[in-house]
Amino acid sequence: SDGGAVLSAGATRLELWRSDLVRMLSYGEIDGPVKPVNTKLGAGCALMSAAGSESAVGVLEACRDEKDLRLTLLKPAKEEDEPDTKRVALPGMGVDAEARVLAVAGTTTAVYLPIPRPEVAVYDETGTKVSDTPVPTTPVLTGAAPAVTRAGDTITWRTGSAVMVFDNKLGYRFTIDR
């Protein structure tokens, strides 16, 4: 949650809900489609990690016809099940690489990419990498949800041995080591 919206994400489907319980975005497979001609966005892909804001969602997907993970950037559109979609290739980032979407602020997405060197890469809504920050030590990752906290205008990520601090637009500020 970013305070204005809540992201609910599972292995094959995600939904973004506004605070007044309006579904803003849905993506992935659905068991009983309401529309007979569905665009099948995200069909055949496992959703590995996701984060969202009121304006956008970033999701890492492992798709059966692709050997590498891909980052998909989603923005709510007129129809909740037809979001604006931008796909970003992550060459060499295999399914077992332990990459994670850390946070989404506005329409900017921060992703932990462990190879070729551990870094936090920040992508804008067009899928362009706008910054990358080296991660000082290999993070301790458990589950799909990283230890990210929002407090006021600060976003922090606990890597296990350090805390990386970002501003509310995902600009890197500093790292606190143990």
Coordinates of N, CA and C in Angstrom, one line a residue:
S1 N 0.8 -1.2 0.0 CA 0.0 0.0 0.0 C 0.9 1.2 0.0
D2 N 0.4 2.2 -0.7 CA 1.1 3.5 -0.7 C 0.3 4.6 0.1
G3 N -0.8 4.1 0.8 CA -1.6 5.0 1.5 C -2.9 5.4 0.8
G4 N -2.8 5.4 -0.6 CA -4.0 5.7 -1.4 C -4.5 4.5 -2.2
A5 N -3.7 3.5 -2.3 CA -4.1 2.3 -3.0 C -3.5 1.1 -2.4
V6 N -4.1 -0.1 -2.6 CA -3.6 -1.4 -2.1 C -3.4 -2.3 -3.3
L7 N -2.2 -3.0 -3.3 CA -1.9 -4.0 -4.4 C -2.1 -5.3 -3.8
S8 N -2.9 -6.2 -4.4 CA -3.1 -7.6 -4.0 C -2.5 -8.4 -5.1
A9 N -1.4 -9.2 -4.8 CA -0.7 -9.9 -5.9 C -0.5 -11.4 -5.5
G10 N -0.8 -12.3 -6.4 CA -0.6 -13.7 -6.2 C 0.3 -14.2 -7.3
A11 N 0.3 -15.5 -7.4 CA 1.2 -16.2 -8.4 C 0.9 -15.9 -9.8
T12 N -0.4 -15.7 -10.1 CA -0.8 -15.5 -11.6 C -1.7 -14.3 -11.8
R13 N -2.0 -13.6 -10.8 CA -2.9 -12.4 -10.9 C -2.6 -11.4 -9.9
L14 N -2.9 -10.1 -10.3 CA -2.8 -9.0 -9.4 C -3.9 -8.0 -9.6
E15 N -4.3 -7.3 -8.6 CA -5.3 -6.2 -8.7 C -4.8 -5.0 -7.8
L16 N -5.1 -3.8 -8.3 CA -4.8 -2.6 -7.6 C -6.1 -2.0 -7.2
W17 N -6.3 -1.7 -5.9 CA -7.6 -1.2 -5.4 C -7.4 0.2 -4.8
R18 N -8.2 1.1 -5.1 CA -8.2 2.5 -4.5 C -8.7 2.4 -3.1
S19 N -8.4 3.4 -2.3 CA -8.9 3.4 -0.9 C -10.4 3.4 -0.8
D20 N -11.1 3.8 -1.8 CA -12.6 3.8 -1.7 C -13.2 2.5 -2.3
L21 N -12.3 1.4 -2.4 CA -12.7 0.1 -2.9 C -13.1 0.0 -4.3
V22 N -12.5 0.9 -5.2 CA -12.7 0.8 -6.6 C -11.5 0.1 -7.2
R23 N -11.7 -1.0 -7.9 CA -10.6 -1.7 -8.6 C -10.1 -0.9 -9.7
M24 N -8.9 -0.4 -9.6 CA -8.3 0.4 -10.7 C -7.6 -0.4 -11.8
L25 N -7.1 -1.6 -11.4 CA -6.3 -2.3 -12.4 C -6.3 -3.8 -12.0
S26 N -6.5 -4.6 -13.1 CA -6.3 -6.1 -12.9 C -5.5 -6.6 -14.0
Y27 N -4.6 -7.6 -13.6 CA -3.7 -8.1 -14.6 C -3.4 -9.6 -14.3
G28 N -3.3 -10.4 -15.3 CA -3.0 -11.8 -15.2 C -4.1 -12.7 -15.5
E29 N -4.0 -14.0 -15.1 CA -4.9 -15.0 -15.5 C -6.2 -14.9 -14.6
I30 N -7.3 -15.2 -15.1 CA -8.6 -15.2 -14.4 C -9.3 -16.6 -14.6
D31 N -9.8 -17.1 -13.5 CA -10.5 -18.4 -13.7 C -11.8 -18.4 -14.4
G32 N -12.6 -17.4 -14.1 CA -13.9 -17.3 -14.8 C -14.0 -15.9 -15.5
P33 N -13.5 -15.7 -16.7 CA -13.6 -14.4 -17.3 C -15.0 -13.9 -17.5
V34 N -15.1 -12.6 -17.2 CA -16.4 -11.9 -17.4 C -16.6 -11.6 -18.9
K35 N -15.5 -11.1 -19.5 CA -15.5 -10.8 -20.9 C -15.1 -12.0 -21.8
P36 N -15.9 -12.5 -22.7 CA -15.6 -13.6 -23.5 C -14.3 -13.4 -24.3
V37 N -14.1 -12.2 -24.8 CA -12.9 -12.0 -25.6 C -11.9 -11.2 -24.7
N38 N -11.1 -11.9 -23.9 CA -10.2 -11.3 -23.0 C -8.9 -11.1 -23.6
T39 N -8.2 -10.0 -23.3 CA -6.9 -9.7 -23.9 C -5.8 -10.7 -23.4
K40 N -6.1 -11.4 -22.3 CA -5.1 -12.4 -21.7 C -3.8 -11.7 -21.3
L41 N -3.9 -10.5 -20.9 CA -2.6 -9.8 -20.4 C -2.0 -10.7 -19.3
G42 N -0.8 -11.0 -19.4 CA -0.1 -11.7 -18.4 C -0.4 -13.2 -18.4
A43 N -1.2 -13.7 -19.3 CA -1.5 -15.1 -19.4 C -0.2 -15.9 -19.7
G44 N -0.1 -17.1 -19.0 CA 1.1 -17.9 -19.2 C 2.3 -17.5 -18.4
C45 N 2.2 -16.5 -17.6 CA 3.3 -16.0 -16.8 C 3.1 -16.1 -15.3
A46 N 4.2 -16.4 -14.6 CA 4.1 -16.4 -13.1 C 4.6 -15.0 -12.7
L47 N 3.8 -14.5 -11.8 CA 4.1 -13.2 -11.2 C 5.1 -13.4 -10.0
M48 N 6.3 -13.0 -10.2 CA 7.4 -13.3 -9.2 C 7.5 -12.3 -8.1
S49 N 7.2 -11.0 -8.4 CA 7.3 -10.0 -7.4 C 6.6 -8.7 -8.0
A50 N 6.0 -8.0 -7.1 CA 5.2 -6.8 -7.5 C 5.1 -5.8 -6.4
A51 N 5.0 -4.5 -6.9 CA 4.7 -3.4 -6.0 C 3.9 -2.4 -6.7
G52 N 3.2 -1.5 -6.0 CA 2.3 -0.6 -6.7 C 2.2 0.7 -5.9
S53 N 1.7 1.7 -6.6 CA 1.3 3.0 -6.1 C -0.1 3.3 -6.6
E54 N -0.7 4.4 -6.3 CA -2.0 4.8 -6.8 C -1.9 5.0 -8.3
S55 N -0.7 5.3 -8.9 CA -0.6 5.6 -10.3 C 0.0 4.5 -11.2
A56 N 0.6 3.5 -10.6 CA 1.2 2.4 -11.4 C 1.6 1.2 -10.6
V57 N 1.9 0.1 -11.3 CA 2.3 -1.1 -10.8 C 3.5 -1.6 -11.5
G58 N 4.5 -2.2 -10.8 CA 5.6 -2.8 -11.5 C 5.6 -4.3 -11.1
V59 N 5.8 -5.2 -12.0 CA 5.7 -6.6 -11.7 C 6.8 -7.3 -12.5
L60 N 7.5 -8.3 -11.8 CA 8.5 -9.1 -12.5 C 7.7 -10.4 -12.9
E61 N 7.9 -10.8 -14.1 CA 7.2 -12.0 -14.6 C 8.1 -13.0 -15.2
A62 N 7.8 -14.3 -14.9 CA 8.5 -15.4 -15.6 C 7.5 -16.1 -16.5
C63 N 7.8 -15.9 -17.8 CA 6.8 -16.4 -18.8 C 7.4 -17.7 -19.4
R64 N 6.5 -18.7 -19.7 CA 6.9 -20.0 -20.1 C 7.6 -20.0 -21.5
D65 N 7.4 -19.0 -22.3 CA 8.1 -19.0 -23.6 C 9.4 -18.1 -23.6
E66 N 9.8 -17.6 -22.4 CA 10.9 -16.8 -22.3 C 11.9 -17.3 -21.2
K67 N 13.2 -17.3 -21.5 CA 14.1 -17.8 -20.5 C 14.5 -16.8 -19.4
D68 N 14.3 -15.5 -19.7 CA 14.6 -14.4 -18.7 C 13.4 -13.8 -18.1
L69 N 13.5 -13.2 -16.9 CA 12.5 -12.4 -16.3 C 12.2 -11.2 -17.2
R70 N 11.0 -10.6 -17.1 CA 10.8 -9.3 -17.7 C 10.1 -8.5 -16.6
L71 N 10.3 -7.2 -16.7 CA 9.6 -6.2 -15.9 C 8.5 -5.7 -16.7
T72 N 7.3 -5.7 -16.1 CA 6.1 -5.2 -16.8 C 5.6 -4.0 -16.0
L73 N 5.5 -2.8 -16.6 CA 5.0 -1.6 -16.0 C 3.6 -1.4 -16.4
L74 N 2.7 -1.2 -15.4 CA 1.3 -1.1 -15.7 C 0.8 0.2 -15.2
K75 N -0.1 0.9 -15.9 CA -0.8 2.1 -15.4 C -2.3 1.9 -15.6
P76 N -3.1 2.3 -14.7 CA -4.5 2.2 -14.8 C -5.0 3.0 -16.1
A77 N -6.0 2.4 -16.7 CA -6.6 3.0 -17.9 C -8.1 3.1 -17.8
K78 N -8.8 3.4 -18.8 CA -10.3 3.5 -18.8 C -10.9 2.3 -18.3
E79 N -10.5 1.1 -18.8 CA -11.0 -0.2 -18.4 C -10.0 -0.8 -17.4
E80 N -10.4 -1.3 -16.2 CA -9.5 -1.8 -15.3 C -8.8 -3.0 -15.7
D81 N -9.3 -3.8 -16.7 CA -8.7 -5.0 -17.1 C -7.9 -4.8 -18.4
E82 N -7.7 -3.5 -18.8 CA -6.9 -3.2 -20.0 C -6.0 -2.1 -19.7
P83 N -5.0 -2.3 -18.7 CA -4.1 -1.3 -18.3 C -3.1 -0.9 -19.4
D84 N -2.6 0.3 -19.4 CA -1.5 0.7 -20.2 C -0.3 -0.2 -19.8
T85 N 0.4 -0.8 -20.8 CA 1.4 -1.8 -20.4 C 2.7 -1.5 -21.2
K86 N 3.8 -1.6 -20.4 CA 5.1 -1.4 -21.0 C 6.0 -2.5 -20.5
R87 N 6.6 -3.3 -21.4 CA 7.4 -4.4 -21.0 C 8.9 -4.1 -21.2
V88 N 9.7 -4.4 -20.2 CA 11.1 -4.1 -20.2 C 11.9 -5.5 -20.1
A89 N 12.7 -5.7 -21.1 CA 13.5 -7.0 -21.1 C 14.6 -6.8 -20.1
L90 N 14.9 -7.9 -19.4 CA 16.0 -8.0 -18.5 C 16.9 -9.1 -18.9
P91 N 17.7 -8.9 -19.9 CA 18.6 -10.0 -20.5 C 19.5 -10.6 -19.4
G92 N 19.6 -11.9 -19.4 CA 20.5 -12.6 -18.4 C 19.9 -12.7 -17.0
M93 N 18.7 -12.2 -16.8 CA 18.1 -12.2 -15.5 C 17.2 -13.4 -15.4
G94 N 17.8 -14.6 -15.1 CA 17.0 -15.8 -15.1 C 16.0 -15.9 -14.0
V95 N 15.1 -16.8 -14.0 CA 14.0 -17.0 -13.1 C 14.6 -17.2 -11.7
D96 N 15.7 -17.9 -11.5 CA 16.3 -18.1 -10.2 C 17.2 -17.0 -9.7
A97 N 17.2 -15.9 -10.4 CA 18.2 -14.8 -10.0 C 17.8 -14.1 -8.8
E98 N 16.6 -14.2 -8.2 CA 16.2 -13.6 -7.0 C 16.0 -12.1 -7.1
A99 N 15.7 -11.6 -8.3 CA 15.3 -10.2 -8.5 C 14.0 -9.9 -7.9
R100 N 13.8 -8.6 -7.4 CA 12.6 -8.2 -6.7 C 12.2 -6.8 -7.1
V101 N 10.9 -6.6 -7.3 CA 10.4 -5.2 -7.4 C 10.4 -4.7 -5.9
L102 N 11.1 -3.6 -5.7 CA 11.1 -3.1 -4.3 C 10.0 -2.1 -4.0
A103 N 9.8 -1.1 -4.9 CA 8.8 -0.1 -4.6 C 8.4 0.6 -5.9
V104 N 7.2 1.2 -5.9 CA 6.7 2.1 -6.9 C 6.3 3.4 -6.3
A105 N 6.9 4.5 -6.8 CA 6.5 5.8 -6.3 C 6.0 6.6 -7.5
G106 N 4.8 7.0 -7.5 CA 4.2 7.6 -8.7 C 4.2 6.6 -9.8
T107 N 4.9 6.9 -10.9 CA 5.0 6.0 -12.0 C 6.5 5.5 -12.2
T108 N 7.3 5.6 -11.1 CA 8.7 5.2 -11.1 C 8.8 3.9 -10.3
T109 N 9.6 2.9 -10.8 CA 9.7 1.6 -10.2 C 11.1 1.3 -9.9
A110 N 11.4 0.9 -8.6 CA 12.7 0.4 -8.2 C 12.7 -1.1 -8.1
V111 N 13.8 -1.7 -8.7 CA 13.9 -3.1 -8.8 C 15.3 -3.5 -8.3
Y112 N 15.4 -4.6 -7.5 CA 16.7 -5.1 -7.1 C 17.1 -6.1 -8.2
L113 N 18.2 -5.9 -8.8 CA 18.8 -6.8 -9.9 C 20.1 -7.3 -9.4
P114 N 20.2 -8.7 -9.1 CA 21.4 -9.2 -8.5 C 22.5 -9.4 -9.5
I115 N 22.3 -9.5 -10.8 CA 23.4 -9.7 -11.7 C 23.3 -8.7 -12.8
P116 N 24.4 -8.3 -13.4 CA 25.8 -8.8 -13.3 C 26.4 -8.4 -11.9
R117 N 26.0 -7.2 -11.4 CA 26.4 -6.8 -10.0 C 25.2 -6.4 -9.3
P118 N 25.1 -6.7 -8.0 CA 23.9 -6.3 -7.3 C 23.6 -4.8 -7.3
E119 N 22.4 -4.4 -7.7 CA 22.1 -3.0 -7.8 C 20.6 -2.8 -7.7
V120 N 20.2 -1.6 -7.3 CA 18.8 -1.1 -7.4 C 18.7 -0.3 -8.6
A121 N 17.9 -0.8 -9.6 CA 17.7 0.0 -10.8 C 16.3 0.6 -10.7
V122 N 16.3 1.9 -11.2 CA 15.0 2.6 -11.2 C 14.6 2.9 -12.6
Y123 N 13.4 2.6 -12.9 CA 12.8 2.7 -14.3 C 11.7 3.7 -14.2
D124 N 11.6 4.6 -15.3 CA 10.5 5.5 -15.4 C 9.3 4.8 -16.1
E125 N 8.2 5.5 -16.3 CA 7.0 4.9 -16.9 C 7.2 4.4 -18.3
T126 N 8.3 4.9 -19.0 CA 8.5 4.5 -20.4 C 9.4 3.2 -20.5
G127 N 9.9 2.7 -19.3 CA 10.7 1.6 -19.3 C 12.2 1.9 -19.4
T128 N 12.5 3.2 -19.3 CA 13.9 3.7 -19.4 C 14.5 3.6 -18.0
K129 N 15.7 3.0 -17.9 CA 16.4 3.0 -16.6 C 17.0 4.4 -16.4
V130 N 16.5 5.0 -15.3 CA 17.0 6.4 -15.0 C 18.1 6.5 -14.0
S131 N 18.3 5.4 -13.2 CA 19.4 5.3 -12.3 C 19.7 3.9 -11.9
D132 N 20.9 3.7 -11.4 CA 21.2 2.4 -10.8 C 22.2 2.7 -9.6
T133 N 21.9 2.0 -8.5 CA 22.7 2.2 -7.3 C 23.2 0.9 -6.9
P134 N 24.6 0.7 -6.7 CA 25.1 -0.6 -6.3 C 24.6 -0.9 -4.9
V135 N 24.3 -2.2 -4.6 CA 23.9 -2.6 -3.3 C 25.2 -3.1 -2.6
P136 N 25.5 -2.5 -1.4 CA 26.8 -2.8 -0.8 C 27.1 -4.2 -0.4
T137 N 26.1 -5.0 0.0 CA 26.3 -6.4 0.3 C 25.2 -7.2 -0.3
T138 N 25.4 -8.5 -0.4 CA 24.3 -9.3 -1.0 C 23.1 -9.4 0.0
P139 N 21.9 -9.0 -0.4 CA 20.8 -8.9 0.5 C 20.3 -10.3 0.9
V140 N 19.7 -10.3 2.1 CA 19.1 -11.6 2.6 C 17.6 -11.5 2.1
L141 N 17.2 -12.3 1.2 CA 15.9 -12.3 0.6 C 15.1 -13.5 1.1
T142 N 13.9 -13.2 1.6 CA 12.9 -14.2 2.0 C 11.6 -13.9 1.5
G143 N 11.0 -14.8 0.7 CA 9.7 -14.6 0.1 C 9.8 -13.6 -1.1
A144 N 8.6 -13.3 -1.6 CA 8.5 -12.4 -2.8 C 8.5 -10.9 -2.3
A145 N 8.1 -10.6 -1.1 CA 8.0 -9.3 -0.7 C 9.2 -8.8 0.1
P146 N 10.0 -7.8 -0.5 CA 11.2 -7.3 0.2 C 10.8 -6.4 1.4
A147 N 11.7 -6.2 2.3 CA 11.5 -5.4 3.5 C 11.6 -4.0 3.2
V148 N 10.5 -3.4 2.6 CA 10.5 -2.0 2.2 C 9.4 -1.3 3.1
T149 N 9.8 -0.1 3.6 CA 9.0 0.7 4.4 C 8.9 2.1 3.9
R150 N 7.7 2.7 4.0 CA 7.4 4.1 3.6 C 7.1 4.8 4.9
A151 N 7.8 5.9 5.1 CA 7.6 6.8 6.3 C 7.7 8.2 5.8
G152 N 6.6 9.0 5.7 CA 6.7 10.3 5.2 C 7.2 10.4 3.8
D153 N 8.3 11.1 3.6 CA 8.9 11.3 2.3 C 10.1 10.4 2.0
T154 N 10.2 9.3 2.8 CA 11.3 8.4 2.8 C 10.8 7.0 2.5
I155 N 11.6 6.3 1.7 CA 11.4 4.9 1.4 C 12.7 4.1 1.8
T156 N 12.6 3.1 2.6 CA 13.7 2.4 3.0 C 13.6 0.9 2.6
W157 N 14.8 0.3 2.4 CA 14.8 -1.1 2.1 C 15.9 -1.8 3.0
R158 N 15.5 -2.7 3.8 CA 16.4 -3.4 4.7 C 16.9 -4.6 3.9
T159 N 18.2 -4.6 3.7 CA 18.8 -5.7 2.9 C 19.3 -6.9 3.7
G160 N 19.2 -6.7 5.0 CA 19.6 -7.8 5.9 C 20.8 -7.3 6.8
S161 N 21.8 -6.6 6.1 CA 22.9 -6.1 6.8 C 23.0 -4.6 6.7
A162 N 22.1 -4.0 6.0 CA 22.2 -2.5 5.8 C 20.7 -2.0 5.5
V163 N 20.6 -0.7 5.6 CA 19.3 -0.1 5.2 C 19.6 0.9 4.1
M164 N 19.0 0.8 2.9 CA 19.2 1.7 1.9 C 18.0 2.7 1.9
V165 N 18.3 4.0 1.8 CA 17.3 5.0 2.0 C 17.1 5.8 0.7
F166 N 15.9 5.9 0.3 CA 15.5 6.6 -1.0 C 14.5 7.7 -0.7
D167 N 14.4 8.7 -1.5 CA 13.4 9.7 -1.3 C 12.0 9.3 -1.9
N168 N 11.0 10.1 -1.8 CA 9.7 9.6 -2.2 C 9.5 9.5 -3.8
K169 N 10.6 9.9 -4.5 CA 10.6 9.7 -6.0 C 11.6 8.6 -6.4
L170 N 12.1 7.8 -5.4 CA 13.0 6.7 -5.5 C 14.4 7.2 -5.9
G171 N 14.7 8.4 -5.6 CA 16.1 8.9 -5.7 C 16.9 8.4 -4.5
Y172 N 18.1 7.8 -4.8 CA 18.9 7.2 -3.7 C 19.5 8.4 -2.9
R173 N 19.4 8.2 -1.5 CA 20.0 9.2 -0.6 C 21.2 8.7 0.1
F174 N 21.1 7.5 0.8 CA 22.3 7.0 1.6 C 22.0 5.6 2.0
T175 N 23.1 5.0 2.5 CA 22.9 3.6 3.1 C 23.4 3.6 4.6
I176 N 22.7 3.0 5.4 CA 23.1 2.9 6.8 C 23.6 1.4 7.0
D177 N 24.9 1.2 7.3 CA 25.4 -0.1 7.6 C 25.3 -0.4 9.1
R178 N 25.3 -1.7 9.4 CA 25.2 -2.1 10.8 C 26.3 -1.5 11.6

